[in-house]
Short mmCIF file of C-alpha atoms in Angstrom, two decimals:
data_model
loop_
_atom_site.label_atom_id
_atom_site.label_comp_id
_atom_site.label_asym_id
_atom_site.label_seq_id
_atom_site.Cartn_x
_atom_site.Cartn_y
_atom_site.Cartn_z
CA UNK A 1 -21.51 -35.47 -60.48
CA UNK A 2 -24.59 -37.67 -60.16
CA UNK A 3 -27.98 -37.10 -58.56
CA UNK A 4 -28.13 -38.34 -54.99
CA UNK A 5 -31.71 -38.39 -53.65
CA UNK A 6 -30.35 -38.41 -50.07
CA UNK A 7 -28.02 -35.47 -50.53
CA UNK A 8 -27.93 -32.58 -48.03
CA UNK A 9 -26.55 -30.38 -50.80
CA UNK A 10 -28.96 -27.75 -52.10
CA UNK A 11 -29.39 -26.10 -55.43
CA UNK A 12 -28.98 -22.63 -53.87
CA UNK A 13 -25.63 -23.77 -52.46
CA UNK A 14 -24.57 -24.88 -55.90
CA UNK A 15 -25.61 -21.57 -57.36
CA UNK A 16 -23.62 -19.58 -54.79
CA UNK A 17 -20.47 -21.67 -55.21
CA UNK A 18 -20.25 -20.98 -58.98
CA UNK A 19 -17.65 -18.21 -58.70
CA UNK A 20 -15.28 -20.71 -57.00
CA UNK A 21 -16.12 -23.53 -59.42
CA UNK A 22 -15.54 -21.30 -62.46
CA UNK A 23 -12.33 -19.85 -61.05
CA UNK A 24 -10.92 -23.34 -60.49
CA UNK A 25 -11.94 -24.46 -63.96
CA UNK A 26 -10.34 -21.41 -65.55
CA UNK A 27 -7.11 -21.89 -63.62
CA UNK A 28 -7.07 -25.51 -64.88
CA UNK A 29 -8.18 -24.58 -68.41
CA UNK A 30 -5.38 -26.51 -70.04
CA UNK A 31 -7.16 -29.73 -68.95
CA UNK A 32 -10.23 -28.52 -70.81
CA UNK A 33 -8.61 -27.04 -73.90
CA UNK A 34 -5.62 -29.28 -74.74
CA UNK A 35 -7.35 -32.66 -75.30
CA UNK A 36 -10.11 -31.05 -77.34
CA UNK A 37 -7.80 -29.12 -79.64
CA UNK A 38 -5.66 -32.22 -80.14
CA UNK A 39 -8.72 -34.29 -81.06
CA UNK A 40 -10.06 -31.59 -83.38
CA UNK A 41 -6.80 -31.03 -85.24
CA UNK A 42 -5.78 -34.71 -85.49
CA UNK A 43 -7.54 -34.99 -88.89
CA UNK A 44 -9.70 -32.67 -91.07
CA UNK A 45 -13.15 -31.89 -89.62
CA UNK A 46 -16.08 -31.33 -91.95
CA UNK A 47 -18.76 -31.18 -89.24
CA UNK A 48 -19.04 -31.08 -85.47
CA UNK A 49 -22.12 -32.74 -83.98
CA UNK A 50 -22.84 -31.71 -80.40
CA UNK A 51 -24.93 -34.23 -78.50
CA UNK A 52 -26.57 -33.90 -75.08
CA UNK A 53 -29.90 -34.15 -73.30
CA UNK A 54 -31.53 -31.74 -70.84
CA UNK A 55 -29.09 -29.09 -69.60
CA UNK A 56 -26.39 -30.62 -71.87
CA UNK A 57 -28.66 -30.16 -74.93
CA UNK A 58 -28.94 -26.51 -74.03
CA UNK A 59 -25.14 -26.18 -73.78
CA UNK A 60 -24.90 -27.94 -77.14
CA UNK A 61 -27.03 -25.26 -78.73
CA UNK A 62 -24.64 -22.59 -77.40
CA UNK A 63 -21.67 -24.67 -78.66
CA UNK A 64 -23.02 -24.98 -82.26
CA UNK A 65 -23.34 -21.21 -82.46
CA UNK A 66 -19.81 -20.66 -81.12
CA UNK A 67 -18.30 -23.17 -83.57
CA UNK A 68 -20.29 -21.90 -86.56
CA UNK A 69 -19.43 -18.29 -85.88
CA UNK A 70 -15.93 -18.47 -84.35
CA UNK A 71 -14.28 -21.67 -85.69
CA UNK A 72 -16.11 -21.28 -89.04
CA UNK A 73 -16.96 -25.00 -89.13
CA UNK A 74 -20.29 -26.61 -89.81
CA UNK A 75 -21.82 -27.51 -86.44
CA UNK A 76 -25.16 -29.03 -85.44
CA UNK A 77 -26.87 -29.94 -82.16
CA UNK A 78 -29.57 -32.57 -82.75
CA UNK A 79 -31.37 -34.30 -79.90
CA UNK A 80 -29.47 -37.53 -79.27
CA UNK A 81 -32.41 -39.78 -80.12
CA UNK A 82 -33.05 -37.92 -83.41
CA UNK A 83 -29.33 -38.32 -84.24
CA UNK A 84 -29.17 -42.00 -83.32
CA UNK A 85 -32.48 -43.07 -84.90
CA UNK A 86 -32.87 -40.78 -87.89
CA UNK A 87 -29.48 -39.28 -88.72
CA UNK A 88 -30.59 -35.79 -87.83
CA UNK A 89 -27.68 -33.39 -87.77
CA UNK A 90 -25.66 -35.27 -90.39
CA UNK A 91 -24.95 -34.64 -94.02
CA UNK A 92 -26.12 -37.69 -96.00
CA UNK A 93 -23.63 -36.88 -98.75
CA UNK A 94 -20.68 -36.98 -96.34
CA UNK A 95 -18.15 -39.37 -97.85
CA UNK A 96 -15.52 -39.57 -95.07
CA UNK A 97 -17.05 -40.49 -91.69
CA UNK A 98 -13.73 -39.81 -89.93
CA UNK A 99 -14.18 -36.11 -90.77
CA UNK A 100 -17.21 -35.95 -88.49
CA UNK A 101 -16.45 -35.17 -84.84
CA UNK A 102 -19.28 -36.11 -82.43
CA UNK A 103 -18.94 -34.19 -79.14
CA UNK A 104 -21.13 -35.54 -76.31
CA UNK A 105 -21.79 -33.52 -73.21
CA UNK A 106 -22.97 -35.42 -70.14
CA UNK A 107 -22.19 -34.24 -66.65
CA UNK A 108 -22.76 -37.62 -65.07
CA UNK A 109 -21.87 -39.63 -68.14
CA UNK A 110 -25.00 -41.73 -67.65
CA UNK A 111 -27.54 -40.14 -70.00
CA UNK A 112 -29.06 -43.10 -71.82
CA UNK A 113 -29.88 -41.18 -75.03
CA UNK A 114 -26.42 -39.62 -75.12
CA UNK A 115 -24.71 -42.98 -74.61
CA UNK A 116 -26.83 -44.53 -77.32
CA UNK A 117 -25.92 -41.70 -79.71
CA UNK A 118 -22.23 -42.16 -78.95
CA UNK A 119 -22.53 -45.87 -79.68
CA UNK A 120 -24.14 -45.15 -83.04
CA UNK A 121 -21.46 -42.56 -83.81
CA UNK A 122 -18.74 -45.14 -83.23
CA UNK A 123 -20.55 -47.67 -85.42
CA UNK A 124 -20.65 -45.15 -88.22
CA UNK A 125 -16.90 -44.48 -87.96
CA UNK A 126 -17.22 -40.96 -86.56
CA UNK A 127 -14.64 -39.61 -84.13
CA UNK A 128 -16.08 -39.23 -80.64
CA UNK A 129 -15.34 -37.01 -77.65
CA UNK A 130 -17.16 -36.55 -74.35
CA UNK A 131 -17.16 -33.76 -71.78
CA UNK A 132 -18.03 -35.36 -68.42
CA UNK A 133 -17.32 -35.21 -64.68
CA UNK A 134 -16.86 -38.99 -64.56
CA UNK A 135 -13.97 -40.52 -66.60
CA UNK A 136 -15.18 -43.97 -65.64
CA UNK A 137 -18.73 -43.50 -66.88
CA UNK A 138 -20.49 -45.32 -69.70
CA UNK A 139 -20.24 -42.21 -71.93
CA UNK A 140 -16.52 -42.00 -71.32
CA UNK A 141 -16.08 -45.63 -72.37
CA UNK A 142 -17.69 -44.87 -75.70
CA UNK A 143 -15.48 -41.87 -76.56
CA UNK A 144 -12.09 -41.71 -78.23
CA UNK A 145 -11.30 -38.64 -76.15
CA UNK A 146 -12.50 -37.77 -72.61
CA UNK A 147 -12.38 -34.13 -71.44
CA UNK A 148 -12.99 -33.35 -67.77
CA UNK A 149 -15.96 -31.23 -66.88
CA UNK A 150 -14.57 -29.30 -63.92
CA UNK A 151 -17.84 -28.75 -62.04
CA UNK A 152 -17.05 -30.66 -58.86
CA UNK A 153 -19.53 -33.01 -57.19
CA UNK A 154 -22.99 -31.62 -57.97
CA UNK A 155 -25.43 -34.05 -56.37
CA UNK A 156 -28.71 -32.21 -56.82
CA UNK A 157 -31.00 -33.17 -59.66
CA UNK A 158 -31.38 -29.72 -61.28
CA UNK A 159 -27.92 -28.72 -62.59
CA UNK A 160 -26.62 -25.21 -62.15
CA UNK A 161 -22.88 -25.15 -61.64
CA UNK A 162 -22.57 -27.99 -64.15
CA UNK A 163 -24.29 -25.78 -66.72
CA UNK A 164 -22.00 -22.76 -66.26
CA UNK A 165 -18.89 -24.97 -66.15
CA UNK A 166 -20.00 -26.50 -69.42
CA UNK A 167 -20.65 -23.10 -71.03
CA UNK A 168 -17.17 -21.95 -70.01
CA UNK A 169 -15.70 -25.18 -71.43
CA UNK A 170 -17.31 -24.78 -74.90
CA UNK A 171 -16.35 -21.12 -74.97
CA UNK A 172 -12.70 -22.02 -74.29
CA UNK A 173 -12.81 -24.82 -76.83
CA UNK A 174 -14.14 -22.54 -79.60
CA UNK A 175 -11.50 -19.85 -79.21
CA UNK A 176 -8.55 -22.21 -78.75
CA UNK A 177 -9.66 -24.26 -81.70
CA UNK A 178 -10.14 -21.20 -83.84
CA UNK A 179 -6.56 -20.21 -83.03
CA UNK A 180 -5.30 -23.66 -83.90
CA UNK A 181 -7.06 -23.72 -87.26
CA UNK A 182 -6.39 -20.13 -88.23
CA UNK A 183 -9.99 -18.89 -87.94
CA UNK A 184 -8.61 -16.45 -85.27
CA UNK A 185 -5.16 -15.06 -84.79
CA UNK A 186 -3.42 -16.23 -81.57
CA UNK A 187 -3.76 -12.68 -80.25
CA UNK A 188 -7.51 -12.60 -80.87
CA UNK A 189 -7.99 -15.97 -79.16
CA UNK A 190 -5.79 -14.99 -76.21
CA UNK A 191 -7.84 -11.78 -75.76
CA UNK A 192 -11.12 -13.70 -75.79
CA UNK A 193 -9.80 -16.24 -73.26
CA UNK A 194 -8.47 -13.42 -71.08
CA UNK A 195 -11.91 -11.84 -71.18
CA UNK A 196 -13.33 -15.09 -69.73
CA UNK A 197 -10.79 -14.90 -66.96
CA UNK A 198 -11.89 -11.30 -66.16
CA UNK A 199 -15.53 -12.35 -66.11
CA UNK A 200 -14.85 -15.33 -63.87
CA UNK A 201 -12.95 -13.02 -61.49
CA UNK A 202 -16.07 -10.88 -61.14
CA UNK A 203 -18.66 -13.67 -61.12
CA UNK A 204 -19.51 -12.97 -57.47
CA UNK A 205 -21.00 -9.66 -58.71
CA UNK A 206 -23.09 -11.65 -61.16
CA UNK A 207 -24.40 -13.83 -58.34
CA UNK A 208 -25.24 -10.86 -56.10
CA UNK A 209 -26.93 -8.81 -58.81
CA UNK A 210 -28.97 -11.81 -59.99
CA UNK A 211 -30.21 -12.62 -56.52
CA UNK A 212 -31.00 -8.94 -55.88
CA UNK A 213 -33.01 -8.85 -59.12
CA UNK A 214 -35.00 -11.88 -58.03
CA UNK A 215 -35.62 -10.40 -54.53
CA UNK A 216 -36.96 -7.06 -55.80
CA UNK A 217 -39.21 -8.70 -58.45
CA UNK A 218 -40.31 -11.68 -56.35
CA UNK A 219 -44.00 -10.80 -55.91
CA UNK A 220 -44.75 -10.38 -59.60
CA UNK A 221 -42.67 -13.41 -60.62
CA UNK A 222 -44.07 -15.81 -58.03
CA UNK A 223 -47.71 -14.74 -58.72
CA UNK A 224 -47.40 -15.06 -62.49
CA UNK A 225 -50.03 -17.19 -64.12
CA UNK A 226 -47.51 -18.26 -66.71
CA UNK A 227 -43.89 -17.37 -67.40
CA UNK A 228 -42.75 -16.72 -70.99
CA UNK A 229 -38.95 -16.91 -71.52
CA UNK A 230 -37.64 -15.47 -74.79
CA UNK A 231 -34.24 -15.54 -76.39
CA UNK A 232 -32.45 -15.12 -79.72
CA UNK A 233 -29.18 -15.83 -81.53
CA UNK A 234 -26.57 -17.47 -79.36
CA UNK A 235 -28.90 -17.12 -76.43
CA UNK A 236 -31.42 -19.56 -77.85
CA UNK A 237 -29.57 -21.99 -75.59
CA UNK A 238 -29.89 -19.65 -72.62
CA UNK A 239 -33.65 -19.47 -73.24
CA UNK A 240 -33.84 -23.27 -73.30
CA UNK A 241 -31.91 -23.54 -70.04
CA UNK A 242 -33.99 -20.86 -68.28
CA UNK A 243 -37.19 -22.63 -69.37
CA UNK A 244 -35.84 -26.00 -68.09
CA UNK A 245 -34.77 -24.60 -64.75
CA UNK A 246 -38.12 -22.86 -64.05
CA UNK A 247 -40.00 -26.05 -65.04
CA UNK A 248 -37.82 -28.26 -62.89
CA UNK A 249 -37.86 -26.20 -59.74
CA UNK A 250 -40.56 -23.50 -59.67
CA UNK A 251 -42.97 -25.90 -61.42
CA UNK A 252 -45.31 -23.33 -62.96
CA UNK A 253 -46.58 -23.13 -66.56
CA UNK A 254 -43.62 -21.93 -68.67
CA UNK A 255 -43.10 -21.36 -72.40
CA UNK A 256 -39.73 -20.80 -74.07
CA UNK A 257 -39.50 -19.23 -77.55
CA UNK A 258 -37.50 -17.16 -79.89
CA UNK A 259 -38.31 -13.50 -79.35
CA UNK A 260 -39.59 -12.86 -82.84
CA UNK A 261 -41.48 -16.15 -83.10
CA UNK A 262 -43.32 -15.31 -79.88
CA UNK A 263 -44.89 -12.43 -81.73
CA UNK A 264 -46.51 -14.86 -84.18
CA UNK A 265 -49.41 -16.31 -82.17
CA UNK A 266 -48.46 -16.83 -78.50
CA UNK A 267 -49.16 -13.20 -77.72
CA UNK A 268 -52.85 -13.96 -78.31
CA UNK A 269 -52.79 -15.78 -74.98
CA UNK A 270 -50.91 -13.02 -73.12
CA UNK A 271 -52.63 -12.05 -69.81
CA UNK A 272 -51.82 -9.22 -67.39
CA UNK A 273 -50.52 -11.70 -64.77
CA UNK A 274 -47.95 -13.34 -67.10
CA UNK A 275 -44.25 -12.85 -66.48
CA UNK A 276 -42.08 -12.21 -69.57
CA UNK A 277 -38.34 -12.67 -69.30
CA UNK A 278 -36.37 -11.64 -72.37
CA UNK A 279 -32.70 -12.49 -72.75
CA UNK A 280 -31.19 -9.25 -74.14
CA UNK A 281 -28.39 -10.49 -76.33
CA UNK A 282 -26.17 -7.63 -77.53
CA UNK A 283 -26.57 -8.60 -81.18
CA UNK A 284 -28.38 -7.35 -84.27
CA UNK A 285 -31.83 -7.56 -82.77
CA UNK A 286 -31.16 -5.75 -79.50
CA UNK A 287 -33.17 -2.60 -80.37
CA UNK A 288 -36.03 -4.85 -81.50
CA UNK A 289 -35.94 -6.57 -78.10
CA UNK A 290 -36.47 -3.25 -76.31
CA UNK A 291 -39.36 -2.34 -78.64
CA UNK A 292 -41.02 -5.72 -77.85
CA UNK A 293 -40.36 -5.29 -74.13
CA UNK A 294 -42.11 -1.94 -74.17
CA UNK A 295 -45.08 -3.29 -76.10
CA UNK A 296 -45.46 -6.32 -73.79
CA UNK A 297 -45.40 -4.11 -70.72
CA UNK A 298 -48.56 -2.35 -71.84
CA UNK A 299 -50.36 -5.64 -71.32
CA UNK A 300 -48.18 -7.53 -68.78
CA UNK A 301 -46.25 -5.27 -66.42
CA UNK A 302 -43.96 -8.08 -65.18
CA UNK A 303 -41.83 -7.94 -68.30
CA UNK A 304 -38.09 -8.04 -67.76
CA UNK A 305 -34.93 -7.83 -69.85
CA UNK A 306 -31.78 -9.65 -68.76
CA UNK A 307 -28.71 -8.10 -70.39
CA UNK A 308 -25.21 -6.64 -70.09
CA UNK A 309 -26.10 -3.86 -72.55
CA UNK A 310 -27.00 -0.51 -71.13
CA UNK A 311 -30.20 0.86 -72.63
CA UNK A 312 -32.45 3.90 -72.15
CA UNK A 313 -35.46 3.26 -69.93
CA UNK A 314 -34.05 0.30 -67.97
CA UNK A 315 -35.74 0.09 -64.58
CA UNK A 316 -35.87 -2.18 -61.47
CA UNK A 317 -37.74 -4.83 -63.35
CA UNK A 318 -34.72 -5.34 -65.65
CA UNK A 319 -31.25 -6.57 -64.82
CA UNK A 320 -28.42 -4.78 -66.54
CA UNK A 321 -25.31 -6.42 -65.24
CA UNK A 322 -22.45 -4.16 -64.13
CA UNK A 323 -20.14 -6.87 -65.43
CA UNK A 324 -19.95 -6.40 -69.22
CA UNK A 325 -19.38 -9.38 -71.52
CA UNK A 326 -19.37 -9.72 -75.25
CA UNK A 327 -22.15 -11.69 -76.92
CA UNK A 328 -20.22 -14.97 -77.04
CA UNK A 329 -19.46 -14.87 -73.32
CA UNK A 330 -22.62 -13.23 -71.96
CA UNK A 331 -24.57 -16.53 -71.87
CA UNK A 332 -22.38 -17.51 -68.89
CA UNK A 333 -24.06 -14.61 -66.98
CA UNK A 334 -27.56 -14.69 -68.32
CA UNK A 335 -28.58 -18.04 -66.95
CA UNK A 336 -27.96 -17.02 -63.27
CA UNK A 337 -31.15 -14.93 -62.83
CA UNK A 338 -33.16 -17.97 -64.05
CA UNK A 339 -31.36 -20.15 -61.54
CA UNK A 340 -32.40 -17.86 -58.69
CA UNK A 341 -35.97 -17.55 -59.95
CA UNK A 342 -36.23 -21.32 -60.10
CA UNK A 343 -34.37 -22.36 -56.96
CA UNK A 344 -35.08 -19.49 -54.58
CA UNK A 345 -38.55 -19.09 -55.98
CA UNK A 346 -39.17 -22.76 -55.37
CA UNK A 347 -37.92 -22.45 -51.82
CA UNK A 348 -40.10 -19.35 -51.23
CA UNK A 349 -43.22 -21.31 -52.19
CA UNK A 350 -42.11 -24.33 -50.08
CA UNK A 351 -41.01 -26.62 -52.96
CA UNK A 352 -38.24 -29.07 -52.12
CA UNK A 353 -36.27 -28.78 -55.30
CA UNK A 354 -34.24 -31.89 -54.46
CA UNK A 355 -37.40 -34.01 -54.53
CA UNK A 356 -38.56 -35.45 -57.81
CA UNK A 357 -42.38 -35.70 -57.46
CA UNK A 358 -42.60 -37.98 -60.52
CA UNK A 359 -39.78 -40.53 -60.06
CA UNK A 360 -39.72 -42.05 -63.53
CA UNK A 361 -36.18 -43.28 -64.07
CA UNK A 362 -35.88 -43.46 -67.88
CA UNK A 363 -33.25 -40.77 -68.48
CA UNK A 364 -30.10 -42.13 -66.85
CA UNK A 365 -28.38 -45.46 -66.31
CA UNK A 366 -28.86 -46.77 -62.80
CA UNK A 367 -26.21 -48.08 -60.44
#
């Protein structure tokens, strides 16, 4: 729930416990879905503003895509400070502030920037909701509605199970809300939620295949002079989370970018010892991803695609999950290889991923 510098818990333990955490959360999904749908449908919503920092910002980017594409509502995900100080993510012409729903995501409920943004949202008359593990936190005190983040007590600094529990939560929110508003039929929403249950039931396979992918590609990944992480579409958020995890724990030079934008300049700096990890979303650009993978491999052999989508020419450098998920649910799987690269890679090069080498405490409320 909150970082404990004296914890004996490890990030790898938190990665391995994710099948259990997600199963428990799915079983208790009514606690996640019901208060959110009630808050959303209490009055007309013109815009949903997702707010979060760090890992929660990355979840917010996934959420905005889900709500734009599934619920068919205008959704944004500004950085909390940009929202609070400059109104980023808002429509200046919006006449009715009560039609704006600000959804904060904060595992601990202590993110200073997120709490400040919630306070500003209340001052402006927006409706507020928070997803958090701590119902007694500062963030919870600033929200009209509090939804439990069912991630258990994650005490390590880098978040892993909190991320996947949050991704599952926003996925469930989107489909249940779409059913409530008529954007999906009840049968369509039920099928999507049942798909999540099926994926959760097989999440142990995701864990095992992700760890095996790391183990067989360990030499090239750990000796990379730089790691480039590329994503697109809904997996822009996955790319952001992968970049954050590698920076937090493996602590090597890492760049995150959209797949196509990476072709506009950054490839000038590509070297043979660079690792390239491409999130292979099963969307309109998938064939383009494979073309780019093949081109990058001519210059940097440690180029990998992470996907559920079978494709010709996939080899041991890639991970093609045996568990198949649609594009809206696949982000739940795609972050796990990055978690192993970051946490197990850090351990393999003797980094204590629980230790913060630069203890600057500006991000969270203390005490």
